[in-house]
Amino acid sequence: VGQKVASCGPRVRVPTACGGCEYNPNGIMDAQSKALEVDDKHFGTPCHHKFKMSFSGCPIDCARTREMDLGFQGVVYPVWSKDLCNGCTLCAKACQEGAIVSDKEGMPMFDESKCVYCGDCIRACPTDAWKDKKKGWLVRTGGKHGRHPREADQVANFLPDNKVNDFISATLKWYKENGKPKERIGTVIARVGLDKYKKEVVSALVKT
């Protein structure tokens, strides 16, 4: 009937995704298109255990990337242009993280340590004083839910969109080489150490 057979057992499952930038005004990255692309390339790949992936278009994280073996969340890096700013303070009011506060003249002061790279300041600015410097994917590895849940480790930020499949391939290769039968990748990371994974997978694909 033209339908694909779903995957189960110890292999890569169908990736899930939120509506992304096509349906949600908060969307930064195209989660739907990327999930379909990843599905075409990696669906059904044999693993030591089930391997789940998801894609969220923004930091609201509707696709729950923290609970996935490998999760990708859209992020955007904001930059401010003083010459275009009219001091309206709308960016500070829009920021839910306290990463932007206004001085006495209404000029924004940016604390990157509090920023979650959601882009609310960019969308709120009426003069385009806030713009995106770069977009990409925040990457989390090793999450799972169930009886013994584990929150995924954040391992990369601003991974370029064209590097996602390379990142997945490298992760699956590392998982195959370091894992044991019936062992989720989060358990492997807990056993051998996150630094080993980051050194052998992340550092080769993500510029720091």
CSV table of C-alpha atoms in Angstrom, one decimal:
chain,number,residue,atom,x,y,z
A,1,VAL,CA,0.0,0.0,0.0
A,2,GLY,CA,3.0,2.3,-0.3
A,3,GLN,CA,3.7,2.5,3.5
A,4,LYS,CA,7.1,2.0,5.1
A,5,VAL,CA,7.5,-0.6,7.8
A,6,ALA,CA,8.3,0.9,11.2
A,7,SER,CA,11.4,0.1,13.1
A,8,CYS,CA,11.6,-1.6,16.5
A,9,GLY,CA,14.1,-3.6,18.4
A,10,PRO,CA,17.9,-2.7,18.6
A,11,ARG,CA,18.1,-0.2,15.8
A,12,VAL,CA,17.5,3.5,14.9
A,13,ARG,CA,13.9,4.4,15.3
A,14,VAL,CA,11.8,6.9,13.3
A,15,PRO,CA,13.0,10.4,14.4
A,16,THR,CA,10.4,12.7,15.8
A,17,ALA,CA,10.0,16.5,15.3
A,18,CYS,CA,8.0,19.5,16.4
A,19,GLY,CA,6.3,21.7,13.8
A,20,GLY,CA,9.4,23.8,13.6
A,21,CYS,CA,9.7,27.1,11.8
A,22,GLU,CA,7.0,26.2,9.2
A,23,TYR,CA,4.2,26.2,11.8
A,24,ASN,CA,5.6,28.0,14.9
A,25,PRO,CA,6.6,31.6,15.0
A,26,ASN,CA,9.2,30.7,17.6
A,27,GLY,CA,10.8,28.2,15.3
A,28,ILE,CA,14.5,28.8,14.4
A,29,MET,CA,15.4,25.6,12.5
A,30,ASP,CA,13.3,23.5,10.1
A,31,ALA,CA,12.8,20.5,12.4
A,32,GLN,CA,10.4,18.7,10.1
A,33,SER,CA,12.6,18.7,7.0
A,34,LYS,CA,15.6,17.7,8.9
A,35,ALA,CA,13.8,14.8,10.6
A,36,LEU,CA,12.7,13.5,7.2
A,37,GLU,CA,16.2,13.8,5.8
A,38,VAL,CA,17.6,11.9,8.8
A,39,ASP,CA,15.0,9.3,8.6
A,40,ASP,CA,15.8,8.6,4.9
A,41,LYS,CA,19.5,8.2,5.8
A,42,HIS,CA,19.6,6.4,9.2
A,43,PHE,CA,16.2,4.7,9.7
A,44,GLY,CA,16.7,1.0,10.8
A,45,THR,CA,20.4,1.2,11.3
A,46,PRO,CA,21.4,-1.7,13.7
A,47,CYS,CA,22.5,-0.7,17.2
A,48,HIS,CA,23.1,-2.3,20.6
A,49,HIS,CA,19.7,-1.2,21.7
A,50,LYS,CA,16.9,1.1,20.6
A,51,PHE,CA,18.2,4.5,19.4
A,52,LYS,CA,15.8,7.5,19.4
A,53,MET,CA,16.3,10.9,18.0
A,54,SER,CA,14.2,14.1,17.9
A,55,PHE,CA,14.3,17.6,16.5
A,56,SER,CA,13.0,20.7,18.2
A,57,GLY,CA,12.9,24.0,16.2
A,58,CYS,CA,13.6,26.2,19.2
A,59,PRO,CA,14.5,26.1,23.0
A,60,ILE,CA,10.9,25.5,24.0
A,61,ASP,CA,11.9,22.0,23.1
A,62,CYS,CA,8.5,20.5,22.3
A,63,ALA,CA,10.2,17.3,20.9
A,64,ARG,CA,11.8,16.7,24.3
A,65,THR,CA,15.4,16.4,23.1
A,66,ARG,CA,16.6,15.9,26.7
A,67,GLU,CA,15.0,12.5,26.7
A,68,MET,CA,16.5,11.2,23.5
A,69,ASP,CA,19.6,9.2,22.7
A,70,LEU,CA,20.4,12.0,20.4
A,71,GLY,CA,18.5,15.3,20.3
A,72,PHE,CA,18.8,18.4,18.2
A,73,GLN,CA,17.4,21.8,19.3
A,74,GLY,CA,17.3,24.9,17.1
A,75,VAL,CA,19.3,27.9,18.5
A,76,VAL,CA,20.1,31.4,17.2
A,77,TYR,CA,22.9,33.7,18.3
A,78,PRO,CA,21.7,37.4,18.6
A,79,VAL,CA,23.9,40.4,18.0
A,80,TRP,CA,23.0,44.0,18.7
A,81,SER,CA,23.6,47.1,16.6
A,82,LYS,CA,23.8,50.3,18.6
A,83,ASP,CA,23.3,52.5,15.5
A,84,LEU,CA,19.9,50.9,14.8
A,85,CYS,CA,18.6,50.9,18.4
A,86,ASN,CA,16.0,53.5,19.5
A,87,GLY,CA,16.1,52.5,23.2
A,88,CYS,CA,12.5,51.2,23.3
A,89,THR,CA,13.5,48.4,25.8
A,90,LEU,CA,11.2,45.9,24.1
A,91,CYS,CA,14.0,43.4,23.8
A,92,ALA,CA,14.6,43.4,27.6
A,93,LYS,CA,10.9,43.0,28.2
A,94,ALA,CA,10.7,40.1,25.8
A,95,CYS,CA,13.7,38.3,27.3
A,96,GLN,CA,12.4,35.6,29.7
A,97,GLU,CA,15.9,34.7,30.9
A,98,GLY,CA,17.1,38.0,32.2
A,99,ALA,CA,19.9,37.9,29.6
A,100,ILE,CA,19.0,41.5,28.5
A,101,VAL,CA,18.4,44.4,30.8
A,102,SER,CA,18.2,48.1,29.9
A,103,ASP,CA,20.4,50.9,31.1
A,104,LYS,CA,19.1,54.4,32.0
A,105,GLU,CA,19.0,55.4,28.4
A,106,GLY,CA,17.1,52.2,27.4
A,107,MET,CA,20.1,50.6,25.8
A,108,PRO,CA,20.3,46.9,26.2
A,109,MET,CA,23.0,45.2,28.2
A,110,PHE,CA,23.5,41.5,27.1
A,111,ASP,CA,24.6,38.8,29.5
A,112,GLU,CA,25.4,35.8,27.3
A,113,SER,CA,25.7,33.5,30.3
A,114,LYS,CA,22.0,33.7,30.8
A,115,CYS,CA,21.0,33.4,27.1
A,116,VAL,CA,19.3,30.3,25.8
A,117,TYR,CA,19.6,31.5,22.2
A,118,CYS,CA,15.8,31.6,21.6
A,119,GLY,CA,15.7,34.7,19.4
A,120,ASP,CA,12.9,36.4,21.3
A,121,CYS,CA,14.9,39.7,21.3
A,122,ILE,CA,15.3,39.5,17.6
A,123,ARG,CA,11.6,39.0,17.0
A,124,ALA,CA,10.6,41.8,19.4
A,125,CYS,CA,12.9,44.5,18.0
A,126,PRO,CA,11.0,47.0,15.8
A,127,THR,CA,14.1,48.5,14.3
A,128,ASP,CA,16.1,45.3,13.5
A,129,ALA,CA,18.8,46.4,16.0
A,130,TRP,CA,18.9,42.7,17.0
A,131,LYS,CA,19.8,40.3,14.3
A,132,ASP,CA,21.0,36.7,14.1
A,133,LYS,CA,24.7,36.2,13.8
A,134,LYS,CA,24.3,32.5,13.2
A,135,LYS,CA,21.8,29.6,13.6
A,136,GLY,CA,22.3,26.0,14.2
A,137,TRP,CA,21.6,23.0,16.4
A,138,LEU,CA,22.2,22.5,20.1
A,139,VAL,CA,23.0,18.8,20.5
A,140,ARG,CA,22.2,16.5,23.4
A,141,THR,CA,23.4,12.9,23.7
A,142,GLY,CA,22.5,10.1,26.0
A,143,GLY,CA,19.0,10.8,27.2
A,144,LYS,CA,16.2,8.3,27.9
A,145,HIS,CA,12.9,8.1,29.8
A,146,GLY,CA,11.2,5.1,31.4
A,147,ARG,CA,12.0,3.3,34.6
A,148,HIS,CA,15.5,4.6,34.9
A,149,PRO,CA,15.4,8.0,33.2
A,150,ARG,CA,18.6,9.9,32.3
A,151,GLU,CA,18.8,13.5,31.1
A,152,ALA,CA,20.9,13.9,27.9
A,153,ASP,CA,24.2,15.7,28.1
A,154,GLN,CA,24.6,18.9,26.1
A,155,VAL,CA,27.6,18.2,23.9
A,156,ALA,CA,27.6,20.9,21.2
A,157,ASN,CA,26.1,24.2,20.3
A,158,PHE,CA,25.4,25.8,16.9
A,159,LEU,CA,26.2,22.6,15.0
A,160,PRO,CA,25.7,23.6,11.3
A,161,ASP,CA,22.6,22.1,9.6
A,162,ASN,CA,24.8,20.5,7.0
A,163,LYS,CA,26.7,18.6,9.7
A,164,VAL,CA,23.8,16.9,11.3
A,165,ASN,CA,24.0,13.6,9.4
A,166,ASP,CA,27.8,13.5,9.8
A,167,PHE,CA,27.3,13.9,13.6
A,168,ILE,CA,24.7,11.1,13.7
A,169,SER,CA,26.9,8.8,11.7
A,170,ALA,CA,29.9,9.5,13.9
A,171,THR,CA,27.8,8.9,17.0
A,172,LEU,CA,26.4,5.6,15.8
A,173,LYS,CA,29.9,4.4,14.9
A,174,TRP,CA,31.2,5.4,18.3
A,175,TYR,CA,28.2,3.7,20.0
A,176,LYS,CA,28.8,0.5,18.0
A,177,GLU,CA,32.5,0.5,19.0
A,178,ASN,CA,32.1,1.3,22.7
A,179,GLY,CA,28.7,-0.2,23.6
A,180,LYS,CA,27.6,-3.6,24.7
A,181,PRO,CA,24.5,-5.6,23.7
A,182,LYS,CA,21.3,-4.2,25.2
A,183,GLU,CA,23.1,-1.0,26.4
A,184,ARG,CA,21.7,2.4,25.6
A,185,ILE,CA,24.2,5.1,24.5
A,186,GLY,CA,23.5,7.0,27.7
A,187,THR,CA,24.6,4.0,29.8
A,188,VAL,CA,27.8,3.7,27.6
A,189,ILE,CA,28.6,7.4,28.2
A,190,ALA,CA,28.1,6.9,32.0
A,191,ARG,CA,30.4,3.9,31.9
A,192,VAL,CA,33.3,5.2,29.7
A,193,GLY,CA,32.9,8.9,30.4
A,194,LEU,CA,31.5,11.9,28.5
A,195,ASP,CA,34.9,13.3,27.8
A,196,LYS,CA,35.8,10.2,25.7
A,197,TYR,CA,32.7,10.7,23.5
A,198,LYS,CA,33.3,14.4,23.1
A,199,LYS,CA,37.0,13.9,22.2
A,200,GLU,CA,36.3,11.1,19.7
A,201,VAL,CA,33.1,12.4,18.1
A,202,VAL,CA,32.2,16.0,18.9
A,203,SER,CA,35.7,17.7,18.6
A,204,ALA,CA,36.1,16.5,15.1
A,205,LEU,CA,32.8,18.0,13.9
A,206,VAL,CA,32.2,21.1,16.0
A,207,LYS,CA,34.4,24.2,16.2
A,208,THR,CA,35.0,25.5,19.7
